[in-house]
PDB file of C-alpha atoms and ligand atoms in Angstrom:
ATOM      1  CA  MET U   1      92.804 121.913 124.364  1.00 95.00           C
ATOM      2  CA  GLU U   2      92.575 120.222 121.023  1.00 96.00           C
ATOM      3  CA  ILE U   3      90.565 122.179 118.399  1.00 98.00           C
ATOM      4  CA  LEU U   4      89.344 120.251 115.375  1.00 98.00           C
ATOM      5  CA  ILE U   5      88.019 122.282 112.392  1.00 98.00           C
ATOM      6  CA  ARG U   6      85.648 120.641 110.005  1.00 98.00           C
ATOM      7  CA  PRO U   7      84.258 122.043 106.759  1.00 98.00           C
ATOM      8  CA  THR U   8      80.534 121.435 107.578  1.00 98.00           C
ATOM      9  CA  PRO U   9      78.244 120.763 110.613  1.00 98.00           C
ATOM     10  CA  GLU U  10      77.745 117.207 109.189  1.00 98.00           C
ATOM     11  CA  GLU U  11      81.402 116.531 109.384  1.00 98.00           C
ATOM     12  CA  VAL U  12      81.572 117.992 112.905  1.00 98.00           C
ATOM     13  CA  ALA U  13      78.920 115.283 113.819  1.00 98.00           C
ATOM     14  CA  VAL U  14      80.962 112.464 112.080  1.00 98.00           C
ATOM     15  CA  THR U  15      84.110 113.431 114.152  1.00 98.00           C
ATOM     16  CA  ALA U  16      82.096 113.769 117.434  1.00 98.00           C
ATOM     17  CA  ALA U  17      80.593 110.406 116.853  1.00 98.00           C
ATOM     18  CA  ASP U  18      83.992 108.938 116.183  1.00 96.00           C
ATOM     19  CA  ILE U  19      85.226 110.245 119.459  1.00 96.00           C
ATOM     20  CA  LEU U  20      82.211 109.153 121.457  1.00 97.00           C
ATOM     21  CA  SER U  21      82.173 105.722 119.767  1.00 96.00           C
ATOM     22  CA  ALA U  22      85.565 104.989 121.216  1.00 93.00           C
ATOM     23  CA  HIS U  23      84.321 105.684 124.676  1.00 95.00           C
ATOM     24  CA  ILE U  24      81.025 103.876 124.136  1.00 97.00           C
ATOM     25  CA  LYS U  25      82.739 100.715 123.036  1.00 94.00           C
ATOM     26  CA  ARG U  26      84.414 100.808 126.541  1.00 92.00           C
ATOM     27  CA  GLY U  27      80.978 100.975 128.236  1.00 96.00           C
ATOM     28  CA  ALA U  28      81.449 104.577 129.279  1.00 97.00           C
ATOM     29  CA  VAL U  29      79.557 106.807 131.628  1.00 98.00           C
ATOM     30  CA  LEU U  30      78.316 109.356 129.068  1.00 98.00           C
ATOM     31  CA  GLY U  31      77.627 113.011 129.760  1.00 98.00           C
ATOM     32  CA  LEU U  32      74.789 114.112 127.376  1.00 98.00           C
ATOM     33  CA  ALA U  33      73.811 117.581 126.141  1.00 98.00           C
ATOM     34  CA  THR U  34      70.513 118.787 124.780  1.00 97.00           C
ATOM     35  CA  GLY U  35      70.115 121.616 122.359  1.00 94.00           C
ATOM     36  CA  SER U  36      70.325 121.714 118.459  1.00 96.00           C
ATOM     37  CA  THR U  37      73.979 121.155 118.001  1.00 98.00           C
ATOM     38  CA  PRO U  38      74.436 117.606 119.390  1.00 98.00           C
ATOM     39  CA  LEU U  39      71.359 116.380 117.287  1.00 98.00           C
ATOM     40  CA  ALA U  40      73.433 115.549 114.157  1.00 98.00           C
ATOM     41  CA  THR U  41      75.934 113.580 116.408  1.00 98.00           C
ATOM     42  CA  TYR U  42      73.032 111.657 118.030  1.00 98.00           C
ATOM     43  CA  ARG U  43      71.754 110.799 114.550  1.00 98.00           C
ATOM     44  CA  GLN U  44      75.198 109.547 113.620  1.00 98.00           C
ATOM     45  CA  LEU U  45      75.320 107.340 116.733  1.00 98.00           C
ATOM     46  CA  ILE U  46      71.791 106.014 116.223  1.00 98.00           C
ATOM     47  CA  ALA U  47      72.764 105.064 112.658  1.00 98.00           C
ATOM     48  CA  ARG U  48      75.870 103.212 113.810  1.00 98.00           C
ATOM     49  CA  HIS U  49      73.865 101.382 116.351  1.00 98.00           C
ATOM     50  CA  ARG U  50      71.212 100.383 113.726  1.00 98.00           C
ATOM     51  CA  ALA U  51      73.968  99.157 111.427  1.00 98.00           C
ATOM     52  CA  GLY U  52      74.974  96.808 114.224  1.00 98.00           C
ATOM     53  CA  GLU U  53      78.395  98.673 114.756  1.00 97.00           C
ATOM     54  CA  LEU U  54      77.724 100.093 118.209  1.00 98.00           C
ATOM     55  CA  SER U  55      76.088  98.935 121.440  1.00 98.00           C
ATOM     56  CA  PHE U  56      75.317 101.170 124.334  1.00 98.00           C
ATOM     57  CA  ALA U  57      74.316  98.179 126.514  1.00 95.00           C
ATOM     58  CA  GLY U  58      76.994  98.809 129.189  1.00 93.00           C
ATOM     59  CA  CYS U  59      76.787 102.519 129.234  1.00 98.00           C
ATOM     60  CA  ARG U  60      75.063 104.936 131.641  1.00 98.00           C
ATOM     61  CA  ALA U  61      74.275 108.469 130.958  1.00 98.00           C
ATOM     62  CA  PHE U  62      73.902 111.836 132.868  1.00 98.00           C
ATOM     63  CA  LEU U  63      72.398 114.854 131.391  1.00 98.00           C
ATOM     64  CA  LEU U  64      73.899 118.264 131.895  1.00 98.00           C
ATOM     65  CA  ASP U  65      70.875 120.108 132.983  1.00 98.00           C
ATOM     66  CA  GLU U  66      67.117 120.358 133.299  1.00 98.00           C
ATOM     67  CA  TYR U  67      64.609 123.176 133.515  1.00 98.00           C
ATOM     68  CA  VAL U  68      63.059 123.829 136.955  1.00 98.00           C
ATOM     69  CA  GLY U  69      59.323 123.472 137.096  1.00 96.00           C
ATOM     70  CA  LEU U  70      58.886 121.206 134.097  1.00 95.00           C
ATOM     71  CA  ALA U  71      57.534 117.632 134.770  1.00 94.00           C
ATOM     72  CA  PRO U  72      59.631 114.877 133.120  1.00 96.00           C
ATOM     73  CA  GLU U  73      56.854 114.122 130.617  1.00 96.00           C
ATOM     74  CA  HIS U  74      56.768 117.720 129.465  1.00 96.00           C
ATOM     75  CA  GLU U  75      57.822 117.843 125.864  1.00 96.00           C
ATOM     76  CA  GLN U  76      60.334 120.439 126.447  1.00 96.00           C
ATOM     77  CA  SER U  77      61.853 118.939 129.574  1.00 98.00           C
ATOM     78  CA  TYR U  78      65.347 117.639 128.897  1.00 98.00           C
ATOM     79  CA  HIS U  79      64.280 114.289 130.440  1.00 98.00           C
ATOM     80  CA  TYR U  80      61.802 113.909 127.591  1.00 98.00           C
ATOM     81  CA  THR U  81      63.920 115.492 124.960  1.00 98.00           C
ATOM     82  CA  ILE U  82      67.016 113.270 125.302  1.00 98.00           C
ATOM     83  CA  ARG U  83      64.789 110.163 125.023  1.00 98.00           C
ATOM     84  CA  ASN U  84      62.861 111.516 122.145  1.00 98.00           C
ATOM     85  CA  GLU U  85      66.014 112.457 120.240  1.00 98.00           C
ATOM     86  CA  PHE U  86      68.521 109.977 121.254  1.00 98.00           C
ATOM     87  CA  THR U  87      68.249 107.373 124.004  1.00 98.00           C
ATOM     88  CA  ALA U  88      64.894 105.679 122.996  1.00 98.00           C
ATOM     89  CA  HIS U  89      66.587 104.803 119.713  1.00 98.00           C
ATOM     90  CA  ILE U  90      69.652 103.045 121.097  1.00 98.00           C
ATOM     91  CA  ASP U  91      70.070  99.997 123.425  1.00 98.00           C
ATOM     92  CA  ILE U  92      70.822 101.824 126.608  1.00 98.00           C
ATOM     93  CA  ASP U  93      68.790 100.864 129.607  1.00 97.00           C
ATOM     94  CA  ASP U  94      66.231 103.677 130.117  1.00 98.00           C
ATOM     95  CA  ALA U  95      66.758 103.505 133.980  1.00 98.00           C
ATOM     96  CA  ALA U  96      70.445 104.249 133.281  1.00 98.00           C
ATOM     97  CA  VAL U  97      69.649 107.656 131.765  1.00 98.00           C
ATOM     98  CA  HIS U  98      69.695 110.263 134.514  1.00 98.00           C
ATOM     99  CA  SER U  99      68.767 113.887 134.689  1.00 98.00           C
ATOM    100  CA  PRO U 100      68.350 116.416 137.510  1.00 98.00           C
ATOM    101  CA  ASP U 101      64.888 116.390 139.018  1.00 98.00           C
ATOM    102  CA  GLY U 102      63.485 119.769 137.776  1.00 97.00           C
ATOM    103  CA  ALA U 103      60.097 119.034 139.291  1.00 97.00           C
ATOM    104  CA  ASP U 104      61.370 118.708 142.918  1.00 97.00           C
ATOM    105  CA  PRO U 105      59.898 121.566 144.908  1.00 96.00           C
ATOM    106  CA  ARG U 106      63.221 121.689 146.864  1.00 97.00           C
ATOM    107  CA  PRO U 107      65.674 122.219 143.976  1.00 97.00           C
ATOM    108  CA  TRP U 108      68.738 122.585 146.143  1.00 97.00           C
ATOM    109  CA  GLU U 109      68.178 119.083 147.422  1.00 98.00           C
ATOM    110  CA  ALA U 110      67.696 117.710 143.936  1.00 98.00           C
ATOM    111  CA  ALA U 111      70.886 119.408 142.903  1.00 98.00           C
ATOM    112  CA  GLU U 112      72.752 117.861 145.777  1.00 98.00           C
ATOM    113  CA  ARG U 113      71.362 114.315 144.979  1.00 98.00           C
ATOM    114  CA  TYR U 114      72.462 114.802 141.391  1.00 98.00           C
ATOM    115  CA  GLU U 115      75.970 115.721 142.215  1.00 98.00           C
ATOM    116  CA  ARG U 116      76.105 112.617 144.490  1.00 98.00           C
ATOM    117  CA  ALA U 117      74.690 110.341 141.857  1.00 98.00           C
ATOM    118  CA  ILE U 118      77.405 111.311 139.352  1.00 98.00           C
ATOM    119  CA  ILE U 119      80.106 110.734 141.962  1.00 98.00           C
ATOM    120  CA  ASP U 120      78.538 107.296 142.962  1.00 98.00           C
ATOM    121  CA  ALA U 121      78.515 106.276 139.366  1.00 98.00           C
ATOM    122  CA  GLY U 122      82.297 106.766 139.307  1.00 98.00           C
ATOM    123  CA  GLY U 123      82.100 110.004 137.310  1.00 98.00           C
ATOM    124  CA  VAL U 124      81.477 110.911 133.737  1.00 98.00           C
ATOM    125  CA  ASP U 125      84.023 109.380 131.231  1.00 98.00           C
ATOM    126  CA  VAL U 126      83.098 111.716 128.261  1.00 98.00           C
ATOM    127  CA  GLN U 127      80.980 114.802 128.506  1.00 98.00           C
ATOM    128  CA  LEU U 128      79.439 116.281 125.319  1.00 98.00           C
ATOM    129  CA  LEU U 129      78.851 120.037 125.483  1.00 98.00           C
ATOM    130  CA  GLY U 130      77.310 122.652 123.375  1.00 98.00           C
ATOM    131  CA  ILE U 131      77.952 126.421 123.925  1.00 98.00           C
ATOM    132  CA  GLY U 132      75.557 129.246 124.253  1.00 95.00           C
ATOM    133  CA  THR U 133      75.945 132.472 122.138  1.00 94.00           C
ATOM    134  CA  ASN U 134      76.874 134.112 125.529  1.00 94.00           C
ATOM    135  CA  GLY U 135      79.573 131.391 126.295  1.00 97.00           C
ATOM    136  CA  HIS U 136      77.536 129.360 128.754  1.00 97.00           C
ATOM    137  CA  ILE U 137      77.892 125.599 129.044  1.00 98.00           C
ATOM    138  CA  GLY U 138      75.121 123.580 130.598  1.00 98.00           C
ATOM    139  CA  PHE U 139      73.186 126.371 132.169  1.00 97.00           C
ATOM    140  CA  ASN U 140      76.194 127.956 133.633  1.00 98.00           C
ATOM    141  CA  GLU U 141      75.704 131.597 132.759  1.00 97.00           C
ATOM    142  CA  PRO U 142      78.253 134.390 132.774  1.00 97.00           C
ATOM    143  CA  ALA U 143      79.501 135.538 136.245  1.00 97.00           C
ATOM    144  CA  GLY U 144      78.771 132.202 137.971  1.00 96.00           C
ATOM    145  CA  SER U 145      81.519 130.509 139.996  1.00 98.00           C
ATOM    146  CA  LEU U 146      84.198 128.661 138.009  1.00 98.00           C
ATOM    147  CA  ASN U 147      84.058 126.144 140.909  1.00 98.00           C
ATOM    148  CA  SER U 148      80.339 125.503 141.093  1.00 98.00           C
ATOM    149  CA  THR U 149      78.824 122.035 141.500  1.00 98.00           C
ATOM    150  CA  THR U 150      75.305 121.108 140.545  1.00 98.00           C
ATOM    151  CA  HIS U 151      73.092 124.012 141.312  1.00 98.00           C
ATOM    152  CA  MET U 152      70.024 126.108 140.379  1.00 98.00           C
ATOM    153  CA  GLU U 153      70.752 128.890 137.971  1.00 97.00           C
ATOM    154  CA  THR U 154      68.655 131.827 136.655  1.00 97.00           C
ATOM    155  CA  LEU U 155      68.701 131.650 132.945  1.00 96.00           C
ATOM    156  CA  HIS U 156      70.308 134.753 131.222  1.00 94.00           C
ATOM    157  CA  GLN U 157      67.789 136.806 129.262  1.00 94.00           C
ATOM    158  CA  GLN U 158      69.808 135.918 126.026  1.00 91.00           C
ATOM    159  CA  THR U 159      69.361 132.204 126.866  1.00 92.00           C
ATOM    160  CA  VAL U 160      65.492 132.737 127.313  1.00 95.00           C
ATOM    161  CA  VAL U 161      65.500 134.343 123.862  1.00 94.00           C
ATOM    162  CA  ASP U 162      67.639 131.727 122.320  1.00 90.00           C
ATOM    163  CA  ASN U 163      65.549 128.844 123.806  1.00 94.00           C
ATOM    164  CA  SER U 164      62.111 130.490 123.074  1.00 95.00           C
ATOM    165  CA  ARG U 165      62.233 128.699 119.627  1.00 94.00           C
ATOM    166  CA  PHE U 166      61.261 125.480 121.415  1.00 94.00           C
ATOM    167  CA  PHE U 167      58.242 127.058 123.147  1.00 96.00           C
ATOM    168  CA  ASP U 168      55.190 128.832 121.935  1.00 95.00           C
ATOM    169  CA  SER U 169      56.269 132.064 123.459  1.00 94.00           C
ATOM    170  CA  GLU U 170      59.155 133.566 125.395  1.00 95.00           C
ATOM    171  CA  ASP U 171      56.915 133.772 128.434  1.00 96.00           C
ATOM    172  CA  GLU U 172      56.809 129.965 128.561  1.00 96.00           C
ATOM    173  CA  VAL U 173      60.521 129.430 128.826  1.00 96.00           C
ATOM    174  CA  PRO U 174      61.327 128.538 132.446  1.00 97.00           C
ATOM    175  CA  THR U 175      63.346 131.194 134.210  1.00 97.00           C
ATOM    176  CA  HIS U 176      65.424 128.638 136.284  1.00 98.00           C
ATOM    177  CA  ALA U 177      67.305 125.445 135.680  1.00 98.00           C
ATOM    178  CA  LEU U 178      69.272 122.878 137.516  1.00 98.00           C
ATOM    179  CA  THR U 179      72.604 122.449 135.965  1.00 98.00           C
ATOM    180  CA  GLN U 180      75.823 120.500 136.585  1.00 98.00           C
ATOM    181  CA  GLY U 181      78.319 123.239 137.861  1.00 98.00           C
ATOM    182  CA  LEU U 182      81.643 124.116 136.051  1.00 98.00           C
ATOM    183  CA  ALA U 183      83.625 122.035 138.589  1.00 98.00           C
ATOM    184  CA  THR U 184      81.156 119.105 138.080  1.00 98.00           C
ATOM    185  CA  ILE U 185      81.640 119.274 134.260  1.00 98.00           C
ATOM    186  CA  ARG U 186      85.428 119.599 134.647  1.00 98.00           C
ATOM    187  CA  ARG U 187      85.503 116.364 136.729  1.00 98.00           C
ATOM    188  CA  ALA U 188      84.513 114.447 133.542  1.00 98.00           C
ATOM    189  CA  ARG U 189      87.516 112.641 132.145  1.00 97.00           C
ATOM    190  CA  HIS U 190      87.115 113.972 128.576  1.00 97.00           C
ATOM    191  CA  LEU U 191      85.196 116.989 127.484  1.00 98.00           C
ATOM    192  CA  VAL U 192      83.958 117.216 123.931  1.00 98.00           C
ATOM    193  CA  LEU U 193      82.463 120.668 123.005  1.00 98.00           C
ATOM    194  CA  LEU U 194      80.700 121.127 119.696  1.00 99.00           C
ATOM    195  CA  ALA U 195      79.849 124.381 117.953  1.00 98.00           C
ATOM    196  CA  THR U 196      78.606 125.157 114.425  1.00 98.00           C
ATOM    197  CA  GLY U 197      77.546 128.339 112.568  1.00 98.00           C
ATOM    198  CA  LEU U 198      78.510 131.926 112.645  1.00 98.00           C
ATOM    199  CA  GLY U 199      76.436 132.733 115.658  1.00 97.00           C
ATOM    200  CA  LYS U 200      78.909 130.802 117.849  1.00 98.00           C
ATOM    201  CA  ALA U 201      82.082 132.167 116.418  1.00 98.00           C
ATOM    202  CA  GLU U 202      82.544 134.930 119.110  1.00 98.00           C
ATOM    203  CA  ALA U 203      81.849 132.470 121.883  1.00 98.00           C
ATOM    204  CA  VAL U 204      84.268 129.932 120.457  1.00 98.00           C
ATOM    205  CA  ALA U 205      87.070 132.479 120.213  1.00 98.00           C
ATOM    206  CA  LYS U 206      86.537 133.610 123.702  1.00 98.00           C
ATOM    207  CA  LEU U 207      86.422 129.974 125.022  1.00 98.00           C
ATOM    208  CA  ALA U 208      89.693 129.021 123.261  1.00 98.00           C
ATOM    209  CA  GLU U 209      91.691 132.228 123.072  1.00 98.00           C
ATOM    210  CA  GLY U 210      90.206 134.622 125.578  1.00 98.00           C
ATOM    211  CA  PRO U 211      91.119 134.899 129.212  1.00 98.00           C
ATOM    212  CA  LEU U 212      90.015 132.292 131.703  1.00 98.00           C
ATOM    213  CA  SER U 213      86.990 134.102 133.124  1.00 98.00           C
ATOM    214  CA  ALA U 214      83.600 133.558 134.656  1.00 98.00           C
ATOM    215  CA  SER U 215      82.247 135.945 132.028  1.00 98.00           C
ATOM    216  CA  CYS U 216      82.750 133.193 129.551  1.00 98.00           C
ATOM    217  CA  PRO U 217      81.901 130.038 131.460  1.00 98.00           C
ATOM    218  CA  ALA U 218      83.141 127.869 128.639  1.00 98.00           C
ATOM    219  CA  SER U 219      86.607 129.236 129.057  1.00 98.00           C
ATOM    220  CA  SER U 220      86.824 126.957 132.112  1.00 98.00           C
ATOM    221  CA  LEU U 221      87.663 124.196 129.571  1.00 98.00           C
ATOM    222  CA  GLN U 222      91.145 125.826 129.528  1.00 98.00           C
ATOM    223  CA  LEU U 223      91.668 124.280 133.018  1.00 98.00           C
ATOM    224  CA  HIS U 224      90.829 120.699 131.758  1.00 97.00           C
ATOM    225  CA  PRO U 225      93.640 118.304 130.805  1.00 95.00           C
ATOM    226  CA  GLN U 226      91.588 116.741 128.039  1.00 96.00           C
ATOM    227  CA  ALA U 227      89.127 118.912 126.211  1.00 97.00           C
ATOM    228  CA  THR U 228      88.353 118.541 122.423  1.00 98.00           C
ATOM    229  CA  VAL U 229      86.508 121.332 120.690  1.00 98.00           C
ATOM    230  CA  VAL U 230      85.004 120.332 117.365  1.00 98.00           C
ATOM    231  CA  VAL U 231      83.857 123.225 115.240  1.00 98.00           C
ATOM    232  CA  ASP U 232      82.772 124.002 111.655  1.00 98.00           C
ATOM    233  CA  GLU U 233      84.523 126.617 109.545  1.00 98.00           C
ATOM    234  CA  GLU U 234      81.870 129.208 110.481  1.00 98.00           C
ATOM    235  CA  ALA U 235      82.193 128.623 114.182  1.00 98.00           C
ATOM    236  CA  ALA U 236      86.016 128.672 113.815  1.00 98.00           C
ATOM    237  CA  SER U 237      85.962 131.932 111.957  1.00 98.00           C
ATOM    238  CA  HIS U 238      87.049 134.254 114.746  1.00 98.00           C
ATOM    239  CA  LEU U 239      89.915 132.009 116.000  1.00 98.00           C
ATOM    240  CA  VAL U 240      93.302 133.832 115.625  1.00 98.00           C
ATOM    241  CA  GLU U 241      95.268 130.657 115.756  1.00 98.00           C
ATOM    242  CA  LYS U 242      93.110 128.714 113.295  1.00 98.00           C
ATOM    243  CA  GLU U 243      96.044 127.692 110.993  1.00 98.00           C
ATOM    244  CA  TYR U 244      98.050 126.404 113.981  1.00 98.00           C
ATOM    245  CA  TYR U 245      95.079 124.162 115.102  1.00 98.00           C
ATOM    246  CA  ARG U 246      95.002 122.707 111.625  1.00 98.00           C
ATOM    247  CA  TYR U 247      98.783 122.209 111.709  1.00 98.00           C
ATOM    248  CA  ILE U 248      98.517 120.390 115.046  1.00 96.00           C
ATOM    249  CA  GLU U 249      95.966 117.991 113.515  1.00 96.00           C
ATOM    250  CA  ALA U 250      97.918 117.470 110.441  1.00 96.00           C
ATOM    251  CA  HIS U 251     100.878 116.447 112.566  1.00 95.00           C
ATOM    252  CA  ARG U 252      99.095 114.266 114.954  1.00 92.00           C
ATOM    253  CA  PRO U 253     101.146 111.215 115.984  1.00 91.00           C
ATOM    254  CA  ALA U 254      99.786 107.972 114.469  1.00 90.00           C
ATOM    255  CA  TRP U 255      99.432 106.424 117.856  1.00 92.00           C
ATOM    256  CA  GLN U 256      97.254 109.161 119.303  1.00 89.00           C
ATOM    257  CA  GLY U 257      93.449 108.446 119.423  1.00 87.00           C
ATOM    258  CA  TYR U 258      90.869 111.214 119.395  1.00 82.00           C
ATOM    259  CA  ASP U 259      89.598 109.862 122.635  1.00 81.00           C
ATOM    260  CA  GLY U 260      92.839 110.704 124.305  1.00 76.00           C
ATOM    261  CA  GLN U 261      94.048 107.046 124.475  1.00 82.00           C
ATOM    262  CA  PRO U 262      96.979 105.574 122.516  1.00 87.00           C
ATOM    263  CA  ILE U 263      95.622 103.534 119.636  1.00 86.00           C
ATOM    264  CA  GLU U 264      96.349  99.798 120.392  1.00 83.00           C
ATOM    265  CA  GLY U 265      98.850  98.162 118.117  1.00 84.00           C
ATOM    266  CA  VAL U 266      99.994 101.274 116.251  1.00 82.00           C
ATOM    267  CA  LEU U 267     103.532 101.339 117.657  1.00 76.00           C
TER     268      LEU U 267
HETATM  269  P1  PGA Y 301      72.283 124.952 120.860  1.00 84.96           P
HETATM  270  O1  PGA Y 301      72.451 125.351 122.412  1.00 84.96           O
HETATM  271  O2  PGA Y 301      73.056 123.756 120.553  1.00 84.96           O
HETATM  272  O3  PGA Y 301      70.786 124.734 120.650  1.00 84.96           O
HETATM  273  O4  PGA Y 301      72.840 126.056 120.082  1.00 84.96           O
HETATM  274  C1  PGA Y 301      73.758 125.241 122.882  1.00 84.96           C
HETATM  275  C2  PGA Y 301      73.633 125.684 124.356  1.00 84.96           C
HETATM  276  O5  PGA Y 301      72.905 126.590 124.623  1.00 84.96           O
HETATM  277  O6  PGA Y 301      74.340 125.162 125.235  1.00 84.96           O
END
């Protein structure tokens, strides 16, 4: 796991956008996340697109998750949110932006279809992730299987509280979601997890330095051969080996790209 520590959330977004841009230029299958943390990264990518530096024309996208019971046009559905905040502002084909069908009355079938669609697309090249204060990724809550595929999950009460800021009241937050499973997420070729703010510090420490455990679903990144964690100083504040992570970055070989590929022409 590579851990990149940046002074501010804005600089986290710049680094994340740099990593994603390298994949986007190759026409990647993108794994997208909703939530507050990736928003600054999406703004960076939109700005680069508007400046004529970046085209998403060859890209396809798969969302991590979707609430069960919300229609796609509902303002809090992730189908709507990702368009509103990101994909409507770039040149990706709207039909190439996929999310689980949370409105299907047979969610287990919607889950299976989604898993299949990701496989049929050749898999996700780069998966963007946030992390919940309880260590969840996607909607994989504590104590779920480390080997899960796309499935329906009951939201943890903490997640309902955390997400109620987007709804008029806590009662309106759906109780269930369809989410890519931890095995689905780990099949992506590059994982990029972002975390900012003190509220995420404990979860980040558990993810990187705690035991591999279903109690911290994000710790399943420890099993992945190419996971990059980009955090600000606050989110990094509980990491014991913080200075080592800085040392690693300071001694990065010149040929090593942040997207995991050797940089062409450096050697
Ligand atoms: P946040 O959510 O980015 O809104 O903090 C992250 C998550 O719950 O995965």
